[in-house]
CSV table of C-alpha atoms in Angstrom, one decimal:
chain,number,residue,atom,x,y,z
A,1,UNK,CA,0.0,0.0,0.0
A,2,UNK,CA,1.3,3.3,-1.1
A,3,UNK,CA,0.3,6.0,1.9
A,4,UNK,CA,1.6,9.0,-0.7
A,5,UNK,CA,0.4,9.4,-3.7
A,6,UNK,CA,2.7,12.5,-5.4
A,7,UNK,CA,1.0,13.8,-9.3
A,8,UNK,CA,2.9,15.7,-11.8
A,9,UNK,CA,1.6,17.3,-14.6
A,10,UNK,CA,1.3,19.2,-17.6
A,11,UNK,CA,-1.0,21.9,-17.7
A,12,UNK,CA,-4.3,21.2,-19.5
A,13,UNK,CA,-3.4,17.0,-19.0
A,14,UNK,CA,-6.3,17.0,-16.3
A,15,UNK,CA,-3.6,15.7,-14.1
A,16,UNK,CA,-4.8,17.5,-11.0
A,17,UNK,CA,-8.6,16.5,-12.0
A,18,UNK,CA,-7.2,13.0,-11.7
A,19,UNK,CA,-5.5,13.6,-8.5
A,20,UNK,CA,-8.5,14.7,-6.8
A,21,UNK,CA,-10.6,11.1,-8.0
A,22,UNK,CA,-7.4,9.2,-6.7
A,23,UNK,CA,-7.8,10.7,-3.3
A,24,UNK,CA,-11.4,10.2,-3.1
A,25,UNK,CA,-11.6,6.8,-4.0
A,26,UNK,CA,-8.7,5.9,-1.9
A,27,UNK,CA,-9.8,7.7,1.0
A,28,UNK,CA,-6.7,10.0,1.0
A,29,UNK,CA,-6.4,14.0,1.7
A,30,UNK,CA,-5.8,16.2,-1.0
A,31,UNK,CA,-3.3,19.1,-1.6
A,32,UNK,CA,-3.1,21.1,-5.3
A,33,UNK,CA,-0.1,23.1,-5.2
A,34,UNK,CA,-2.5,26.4,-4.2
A,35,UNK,CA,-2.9,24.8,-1.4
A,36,UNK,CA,0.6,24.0,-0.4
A,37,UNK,CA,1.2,27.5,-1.0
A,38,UNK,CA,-1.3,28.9,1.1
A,39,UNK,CA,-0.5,27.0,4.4
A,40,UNK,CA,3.3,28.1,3.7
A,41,UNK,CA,2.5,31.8,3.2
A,42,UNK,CA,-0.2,31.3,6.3
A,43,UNK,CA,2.1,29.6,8.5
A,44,UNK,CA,4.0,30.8,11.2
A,45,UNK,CA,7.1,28.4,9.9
A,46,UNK,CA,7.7,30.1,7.1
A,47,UNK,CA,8.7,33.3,9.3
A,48,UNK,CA,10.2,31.4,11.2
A,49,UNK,CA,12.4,30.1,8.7
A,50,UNK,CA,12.9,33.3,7.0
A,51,UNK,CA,14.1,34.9,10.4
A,52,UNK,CA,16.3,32.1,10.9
A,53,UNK,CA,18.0,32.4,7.6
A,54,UNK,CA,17.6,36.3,7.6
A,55,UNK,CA,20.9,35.7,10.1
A,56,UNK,CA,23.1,34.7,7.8
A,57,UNK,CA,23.9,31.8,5.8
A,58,UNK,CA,27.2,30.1,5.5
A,59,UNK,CA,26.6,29.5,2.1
A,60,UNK,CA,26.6,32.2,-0.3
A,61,UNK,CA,25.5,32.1,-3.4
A,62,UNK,CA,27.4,35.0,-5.8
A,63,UNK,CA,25.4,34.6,-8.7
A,64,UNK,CA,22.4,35.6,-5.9
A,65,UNK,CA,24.0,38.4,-5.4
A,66,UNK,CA,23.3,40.1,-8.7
A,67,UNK,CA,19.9,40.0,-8.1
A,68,UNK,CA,17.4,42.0,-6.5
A,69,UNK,CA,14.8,41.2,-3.6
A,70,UNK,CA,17.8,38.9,-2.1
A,71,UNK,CA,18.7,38.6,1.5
A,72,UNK,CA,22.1,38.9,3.0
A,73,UNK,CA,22.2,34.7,2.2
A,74,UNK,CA,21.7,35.1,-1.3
A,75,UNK,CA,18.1,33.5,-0.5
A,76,UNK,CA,15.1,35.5,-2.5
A,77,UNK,CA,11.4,35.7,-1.2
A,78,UNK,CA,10.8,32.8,-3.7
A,79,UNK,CA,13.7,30.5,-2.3
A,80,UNK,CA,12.1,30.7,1.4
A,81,UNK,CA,8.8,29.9,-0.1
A,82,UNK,CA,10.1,27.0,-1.4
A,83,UNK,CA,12.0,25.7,1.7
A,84,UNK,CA,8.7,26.2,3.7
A,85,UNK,CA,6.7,24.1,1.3
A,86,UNK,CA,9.6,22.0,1.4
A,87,UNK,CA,9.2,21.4,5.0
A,88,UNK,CA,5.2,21.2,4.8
A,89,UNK,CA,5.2,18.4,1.7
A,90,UNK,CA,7.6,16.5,4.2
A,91,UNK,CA,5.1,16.8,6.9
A,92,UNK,CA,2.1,16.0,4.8
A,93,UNK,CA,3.6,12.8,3.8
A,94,UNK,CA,4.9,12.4,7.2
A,95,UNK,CA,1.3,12.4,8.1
A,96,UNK,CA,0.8,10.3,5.4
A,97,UNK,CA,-2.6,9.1,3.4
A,98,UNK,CA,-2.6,11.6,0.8
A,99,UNK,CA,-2.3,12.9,-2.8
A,100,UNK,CA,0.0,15.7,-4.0
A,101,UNK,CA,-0.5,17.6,-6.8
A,102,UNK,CA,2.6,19.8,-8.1
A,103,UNK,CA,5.3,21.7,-5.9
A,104,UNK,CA,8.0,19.4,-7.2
A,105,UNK,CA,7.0,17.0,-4.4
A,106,UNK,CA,8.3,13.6,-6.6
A,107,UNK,CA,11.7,14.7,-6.6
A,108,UNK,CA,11.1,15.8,-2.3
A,109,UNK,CA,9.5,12.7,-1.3
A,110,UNK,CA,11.7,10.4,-3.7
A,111,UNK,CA,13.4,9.0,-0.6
A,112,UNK,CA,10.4,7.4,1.0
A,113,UNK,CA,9.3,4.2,-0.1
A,114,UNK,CA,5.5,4.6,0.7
A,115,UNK,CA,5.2,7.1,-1.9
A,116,UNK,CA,3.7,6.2,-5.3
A,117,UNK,CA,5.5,9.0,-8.0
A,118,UNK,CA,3.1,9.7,-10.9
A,119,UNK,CA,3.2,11.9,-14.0
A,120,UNK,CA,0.3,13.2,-16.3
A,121,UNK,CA,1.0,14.1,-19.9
A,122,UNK,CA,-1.1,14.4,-23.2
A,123,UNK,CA,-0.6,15.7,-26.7
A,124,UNK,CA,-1.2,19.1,-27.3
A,125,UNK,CA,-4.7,18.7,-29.3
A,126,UNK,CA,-5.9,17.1,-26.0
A,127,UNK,CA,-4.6,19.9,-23.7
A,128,UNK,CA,-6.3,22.7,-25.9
A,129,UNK,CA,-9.4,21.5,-25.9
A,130,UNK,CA,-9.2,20.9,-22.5
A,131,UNK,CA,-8.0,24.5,-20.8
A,132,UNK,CA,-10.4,25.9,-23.9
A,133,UNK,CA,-13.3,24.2,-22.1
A,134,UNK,CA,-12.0,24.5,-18.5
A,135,UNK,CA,-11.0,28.0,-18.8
A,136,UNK,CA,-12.6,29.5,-21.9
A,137,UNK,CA,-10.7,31.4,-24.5
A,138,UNK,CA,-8.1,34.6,-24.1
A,139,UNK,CA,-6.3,37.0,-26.1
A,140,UNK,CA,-3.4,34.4,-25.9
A,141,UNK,CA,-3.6,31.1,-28.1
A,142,UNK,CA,-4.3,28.1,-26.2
A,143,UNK,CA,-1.0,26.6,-27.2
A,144,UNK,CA,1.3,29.4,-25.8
A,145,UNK,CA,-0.9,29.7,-22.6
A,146,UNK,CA,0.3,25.7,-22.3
A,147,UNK,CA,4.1,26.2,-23.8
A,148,UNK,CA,4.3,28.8,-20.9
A,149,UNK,CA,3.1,27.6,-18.2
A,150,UNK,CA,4.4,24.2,-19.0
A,151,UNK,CA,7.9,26.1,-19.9
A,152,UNK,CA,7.6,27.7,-16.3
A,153,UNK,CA,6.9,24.4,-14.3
A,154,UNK,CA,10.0,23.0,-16.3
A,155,UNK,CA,12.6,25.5,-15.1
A,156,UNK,CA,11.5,25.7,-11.3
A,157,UNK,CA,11.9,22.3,-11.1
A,158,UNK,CA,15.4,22.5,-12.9
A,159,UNK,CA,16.2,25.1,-10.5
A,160,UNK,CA,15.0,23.3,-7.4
A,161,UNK,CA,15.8,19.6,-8.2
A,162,UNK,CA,18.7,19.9,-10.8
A,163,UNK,CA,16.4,17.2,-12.8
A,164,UNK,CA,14.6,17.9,-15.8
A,165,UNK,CA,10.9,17.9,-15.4
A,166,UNK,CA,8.8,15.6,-17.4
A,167,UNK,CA,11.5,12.7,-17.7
A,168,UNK,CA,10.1,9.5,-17.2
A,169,UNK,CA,13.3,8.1,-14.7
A,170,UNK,CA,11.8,11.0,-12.4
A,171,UNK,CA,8.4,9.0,-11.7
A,172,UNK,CA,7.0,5.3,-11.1
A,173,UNK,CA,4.9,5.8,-13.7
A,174,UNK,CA,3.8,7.7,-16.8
A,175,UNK,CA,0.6,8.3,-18.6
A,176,UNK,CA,-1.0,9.7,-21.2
A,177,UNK,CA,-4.2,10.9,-20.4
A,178,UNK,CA,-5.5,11.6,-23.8
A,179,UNK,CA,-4.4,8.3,-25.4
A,180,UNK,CA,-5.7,6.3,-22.3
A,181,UNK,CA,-8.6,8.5,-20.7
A,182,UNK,CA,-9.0,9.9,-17.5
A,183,UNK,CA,-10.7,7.1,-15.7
A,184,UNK,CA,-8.2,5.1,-17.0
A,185,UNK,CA,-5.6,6.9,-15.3
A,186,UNK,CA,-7.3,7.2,-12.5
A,187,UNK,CA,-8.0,2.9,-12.2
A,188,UNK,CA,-4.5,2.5,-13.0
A,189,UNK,CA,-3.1,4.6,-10.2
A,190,UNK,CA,-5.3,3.4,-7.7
A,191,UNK,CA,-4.7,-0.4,-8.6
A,192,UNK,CA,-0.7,0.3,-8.1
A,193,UNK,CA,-1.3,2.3,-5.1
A,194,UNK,CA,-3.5,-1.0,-3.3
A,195,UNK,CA,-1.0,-3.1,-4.6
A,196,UNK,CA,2.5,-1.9,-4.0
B,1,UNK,CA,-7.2,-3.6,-29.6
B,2,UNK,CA,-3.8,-2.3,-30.4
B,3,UNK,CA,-2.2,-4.3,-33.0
B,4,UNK,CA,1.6,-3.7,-32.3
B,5,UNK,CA,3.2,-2.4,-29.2
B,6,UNK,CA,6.6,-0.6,-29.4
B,7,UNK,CA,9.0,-0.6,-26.3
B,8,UNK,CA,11.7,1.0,-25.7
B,9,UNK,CA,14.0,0.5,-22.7
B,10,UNK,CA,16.8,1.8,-20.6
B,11,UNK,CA,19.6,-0.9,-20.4
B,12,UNK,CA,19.2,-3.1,-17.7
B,13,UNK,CA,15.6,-2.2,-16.9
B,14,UNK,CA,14.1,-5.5,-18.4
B,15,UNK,CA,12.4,-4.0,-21.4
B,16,UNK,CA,13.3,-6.6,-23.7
B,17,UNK,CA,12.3,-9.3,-21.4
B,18,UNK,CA,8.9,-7.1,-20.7
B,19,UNK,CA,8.5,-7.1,-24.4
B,20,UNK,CA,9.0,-10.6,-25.2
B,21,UNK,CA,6.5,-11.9,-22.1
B,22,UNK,CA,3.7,-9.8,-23.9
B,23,UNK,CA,4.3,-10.7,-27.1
B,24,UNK,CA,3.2,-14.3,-25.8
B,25,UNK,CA,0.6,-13.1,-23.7
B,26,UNK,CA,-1.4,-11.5,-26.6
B,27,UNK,CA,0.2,-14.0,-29.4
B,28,UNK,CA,1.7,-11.0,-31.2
B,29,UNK,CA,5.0,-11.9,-33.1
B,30,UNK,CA,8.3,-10.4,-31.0
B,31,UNK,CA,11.0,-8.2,-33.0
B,32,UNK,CA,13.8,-7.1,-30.6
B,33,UNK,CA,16.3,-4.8,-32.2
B,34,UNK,CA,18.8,-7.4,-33.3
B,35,UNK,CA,16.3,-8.9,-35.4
B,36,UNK,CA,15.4,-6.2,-37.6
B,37,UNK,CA,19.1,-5.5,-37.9
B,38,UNK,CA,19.6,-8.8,-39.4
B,39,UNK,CA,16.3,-8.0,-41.7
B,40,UNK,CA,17.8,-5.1,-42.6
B,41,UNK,CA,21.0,-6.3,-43.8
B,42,UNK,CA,19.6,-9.3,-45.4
B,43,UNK,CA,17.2,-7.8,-47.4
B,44,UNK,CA,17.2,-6.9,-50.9
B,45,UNK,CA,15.1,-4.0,-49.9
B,46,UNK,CA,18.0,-2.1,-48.4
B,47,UNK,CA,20.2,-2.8,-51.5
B,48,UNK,CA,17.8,-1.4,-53.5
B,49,UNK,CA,17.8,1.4,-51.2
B,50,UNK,CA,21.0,2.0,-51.1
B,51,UNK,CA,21.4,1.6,-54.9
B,52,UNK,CA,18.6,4.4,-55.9
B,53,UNK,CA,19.6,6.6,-53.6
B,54,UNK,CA,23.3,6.1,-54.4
B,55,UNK,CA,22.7,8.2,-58.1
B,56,UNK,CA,22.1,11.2,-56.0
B,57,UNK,CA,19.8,12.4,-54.0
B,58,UNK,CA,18.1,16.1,-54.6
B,59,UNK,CA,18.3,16.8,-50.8
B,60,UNK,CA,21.9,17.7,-50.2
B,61,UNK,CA,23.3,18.1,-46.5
B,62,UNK,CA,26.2,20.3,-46.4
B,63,UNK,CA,27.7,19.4,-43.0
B,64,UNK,CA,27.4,15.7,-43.9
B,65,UNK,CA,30.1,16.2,-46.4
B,66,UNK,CA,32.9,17.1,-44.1
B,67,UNK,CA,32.6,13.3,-42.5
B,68,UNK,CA,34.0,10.3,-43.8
B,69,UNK,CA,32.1,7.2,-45.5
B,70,UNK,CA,29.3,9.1,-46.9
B,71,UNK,CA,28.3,8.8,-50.4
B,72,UNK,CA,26.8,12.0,-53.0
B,73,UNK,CA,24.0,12.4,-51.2
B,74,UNK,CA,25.7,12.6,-47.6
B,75,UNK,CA,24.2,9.7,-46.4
B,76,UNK,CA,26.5,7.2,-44.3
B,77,UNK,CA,26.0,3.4,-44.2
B,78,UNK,CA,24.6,3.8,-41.0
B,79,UNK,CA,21.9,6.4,-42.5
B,80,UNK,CA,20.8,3.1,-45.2
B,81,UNK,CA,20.5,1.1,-42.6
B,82,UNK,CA,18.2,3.7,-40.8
B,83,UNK,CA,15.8,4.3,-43.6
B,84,UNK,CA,16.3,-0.1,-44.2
B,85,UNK,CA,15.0,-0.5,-40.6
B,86,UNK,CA,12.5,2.1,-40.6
B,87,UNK,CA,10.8,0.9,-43.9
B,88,UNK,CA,10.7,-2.5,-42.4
B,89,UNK,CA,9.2,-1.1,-39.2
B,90,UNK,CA,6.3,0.4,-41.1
B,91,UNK,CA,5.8,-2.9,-42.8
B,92,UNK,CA,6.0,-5.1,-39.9
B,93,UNK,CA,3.4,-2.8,-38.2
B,94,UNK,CA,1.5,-2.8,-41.5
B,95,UNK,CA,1.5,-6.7,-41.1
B,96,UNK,CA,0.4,-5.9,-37.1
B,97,UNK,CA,0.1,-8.1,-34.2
B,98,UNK,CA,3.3,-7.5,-32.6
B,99,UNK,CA,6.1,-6.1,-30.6
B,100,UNK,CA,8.8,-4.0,-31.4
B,101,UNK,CA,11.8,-3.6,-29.2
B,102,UNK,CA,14.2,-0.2,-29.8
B,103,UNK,CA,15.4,0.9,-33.3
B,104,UNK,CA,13.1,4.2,-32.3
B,105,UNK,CA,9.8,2.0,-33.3
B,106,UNK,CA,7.6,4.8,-31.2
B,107,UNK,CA,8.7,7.5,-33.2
B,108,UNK,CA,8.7,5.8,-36.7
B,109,UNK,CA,4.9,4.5,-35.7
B,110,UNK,CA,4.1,7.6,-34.1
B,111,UNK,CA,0.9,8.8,-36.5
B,112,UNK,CA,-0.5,4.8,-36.3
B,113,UNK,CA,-3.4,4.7,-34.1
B,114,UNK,CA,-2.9,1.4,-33.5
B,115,UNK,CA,0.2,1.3,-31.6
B,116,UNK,CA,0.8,1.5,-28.2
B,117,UNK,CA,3.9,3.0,-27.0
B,118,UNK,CA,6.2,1.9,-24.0
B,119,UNK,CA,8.8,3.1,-22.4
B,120,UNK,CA,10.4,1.0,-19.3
B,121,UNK,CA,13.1,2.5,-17.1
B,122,UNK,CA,14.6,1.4,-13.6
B,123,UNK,CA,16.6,2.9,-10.9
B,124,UNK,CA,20.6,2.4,-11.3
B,125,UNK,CA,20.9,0.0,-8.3
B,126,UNK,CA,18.0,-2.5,-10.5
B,127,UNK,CA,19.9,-1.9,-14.1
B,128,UNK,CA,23.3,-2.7,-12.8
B,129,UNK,CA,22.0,-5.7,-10.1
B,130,UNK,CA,20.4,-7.1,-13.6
B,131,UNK,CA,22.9,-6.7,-16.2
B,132,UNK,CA,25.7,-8.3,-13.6
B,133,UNK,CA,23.1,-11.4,-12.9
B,134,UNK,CA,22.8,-11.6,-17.4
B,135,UNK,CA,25.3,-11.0,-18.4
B,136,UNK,CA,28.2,-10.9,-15.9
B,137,UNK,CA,30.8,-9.4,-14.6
B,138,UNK,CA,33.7,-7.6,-17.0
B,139,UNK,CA,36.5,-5.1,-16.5
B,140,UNK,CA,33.5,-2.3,-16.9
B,141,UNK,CA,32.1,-1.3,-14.0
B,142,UNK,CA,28.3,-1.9,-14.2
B,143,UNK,CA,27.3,1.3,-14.1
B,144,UNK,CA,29.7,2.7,-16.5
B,145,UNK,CA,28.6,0.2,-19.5
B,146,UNK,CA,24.7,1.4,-18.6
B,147,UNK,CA,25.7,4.6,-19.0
B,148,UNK,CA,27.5,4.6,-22.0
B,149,UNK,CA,25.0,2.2,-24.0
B,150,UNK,CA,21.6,4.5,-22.5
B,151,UNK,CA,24.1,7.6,-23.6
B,152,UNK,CA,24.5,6.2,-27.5
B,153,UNK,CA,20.7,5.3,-27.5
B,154,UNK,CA,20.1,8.6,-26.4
B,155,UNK,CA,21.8,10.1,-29.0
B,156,UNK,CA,21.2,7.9,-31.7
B,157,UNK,CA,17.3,8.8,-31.2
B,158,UNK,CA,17.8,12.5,-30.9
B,159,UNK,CA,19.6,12.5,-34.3
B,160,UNK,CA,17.4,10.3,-36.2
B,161,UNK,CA,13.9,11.6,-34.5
B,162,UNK,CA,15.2,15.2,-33.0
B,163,UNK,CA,13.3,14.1,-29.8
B,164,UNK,CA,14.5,13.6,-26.6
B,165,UNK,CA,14.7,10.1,-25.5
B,166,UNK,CA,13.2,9.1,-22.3
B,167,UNK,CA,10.5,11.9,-22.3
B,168,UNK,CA,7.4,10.9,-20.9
B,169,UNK,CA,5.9,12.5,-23.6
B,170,UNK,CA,6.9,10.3,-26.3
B,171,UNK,CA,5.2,7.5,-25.1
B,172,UNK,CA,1.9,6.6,-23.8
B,173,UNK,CA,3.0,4.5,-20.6
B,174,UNK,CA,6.1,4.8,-19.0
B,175,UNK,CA,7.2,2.7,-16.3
B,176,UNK,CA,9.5,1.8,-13.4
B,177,UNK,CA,10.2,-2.2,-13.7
B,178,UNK,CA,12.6,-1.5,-10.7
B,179,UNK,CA,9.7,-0.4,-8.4
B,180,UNK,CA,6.7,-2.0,-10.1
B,181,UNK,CA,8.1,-5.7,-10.9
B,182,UNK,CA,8.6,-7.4,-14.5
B,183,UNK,CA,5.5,-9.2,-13.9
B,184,UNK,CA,2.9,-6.3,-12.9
B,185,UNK,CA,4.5,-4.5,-16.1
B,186,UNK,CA,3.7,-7.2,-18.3
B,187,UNK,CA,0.5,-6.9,-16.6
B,188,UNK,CA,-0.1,-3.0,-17.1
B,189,UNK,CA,0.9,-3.4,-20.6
B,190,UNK,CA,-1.1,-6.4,-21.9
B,191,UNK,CA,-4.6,-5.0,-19.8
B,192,UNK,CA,-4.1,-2.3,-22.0
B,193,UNK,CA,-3.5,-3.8,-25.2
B,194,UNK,CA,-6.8,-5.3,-24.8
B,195,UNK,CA,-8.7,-2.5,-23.7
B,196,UNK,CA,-7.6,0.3,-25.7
């Protein structure tokens, strides 16, 4: 039995619509990456941490320093934000008896063994359609709203896991959602998370 | 029903072995790599290949020309045997019922909508722990020889398909034979075969 269940996605895949029917039929809690972010950003860790750090580092980063909205460590507002949802992913899964959508939490959780890693791809036609319905239309093509976002998710992980995002040596297992279905998906995940 | 299932494989993940256990499962016919080699070379088809487009063909490649053991057209043997093995490809998918092991099958196949595309992966400790058990010990450290085969694979698929290989995206499965067995793979695979 897998306790964690962590999902990464490309936008418009319906990766995180597939998370959400893991954890229900499984029983498990549920955290999309907003939500992550909010409990860091709410939580009195994340001062914490900040304060901490806000001492001084022993590390120093020089390329940091060229940078604005940096701290005497080199560490910008979007580092600390990561190390607190660092610390709360840990804890959730700690807690265990849940599905994680996003915040890079494959490559933080990829020493457990009671985590199950997953990835959600399609083709392109598929995620069109899908933010097109889900979202409705903009002034920007469906495509670049996906090669952006996607192109954005790719290079935060980079930077925060010095993987590349989307490879399929990162995660258990793979899937197509467009070839295979949602439900599919879904069946699939849940089998290997009963069975492993 | 898919009709032909193409797998491609990390070295030391099991692939092959993966491939040939669903192949008699479903009663498809089993090509591994080697095999169409020796197609390829035997056939008259790639003499006659290598004969028409020996009198020149109209699409010139300029760089090719400043390597060795290409003919007028800038094609090398090992381009023949490429466009050999990939005509043979299409016709053994044409033929369908079966699986396909390497020579960048999921790419040559990738407009059929009859294939199903596989791609099976493990962590380092499984590859070298297998390839030691196969094929033995030599003056190659495991890990260097998976390296250095994955590493020509690699680049033999991102010059031939301009893809990178071992993207989730190029495939509509990927998984983890290290973490999820050889048999629930076979499994995954065959379930799938059948329902899609």
């Amino acid at each position: 039995m897998k306790r964690v269940i962590t999902v990464s996605r490309e936008f418009g895949s319906g990766g995180r619509t597939i998370g959400r029917e893991i954890a229900e039929k499984l029983g498990y809690a549920f955290y999309d990456k907003d939500l992550i972010e909010r409990i860091a950003e709410e939580s009195g860790f994340s001062q914490e941490y900040i304060e901490e750090h806000g001492e001084g580092s022993p590390v120093r980063n020089y390329f940091a320093y060229a940078f604005v909205g940096r701290d005497a460590s080199g560490n910008s507002v979007g580092d600390y934000l990561w190390r607190a949802q660092m610390n709360i992913i840990e804890e959730l899964a700690e807690k265990g008896n849940c599905v994680i959508v996003g915040r890079c939490a494959d490559h933080i959780l990829r020493k457990r063994t009671d985590c199950l890693h997953v990835f959600i791809h399609a083709d392109m036609e598929h995620k069109k359609e899908r933010i097109v319905n889900l979202y409705g239309e903009t002034s920007v093509s469906p495509q670049k709203r996906i090669r952006e976002k996607d192109k954005t998710r790719a290079l935060n992980y980079k930077y925060y896991t010095d993987r590349t995002w989307g490879m399929a040596d990162n995660y258990d297992i793979s899937l197509d959602s467009g070839i295979l279905g949602e439900e599919k998906c879904v069946e699939l995940i849940v089998g290997l998370a009963k069975e492993l």
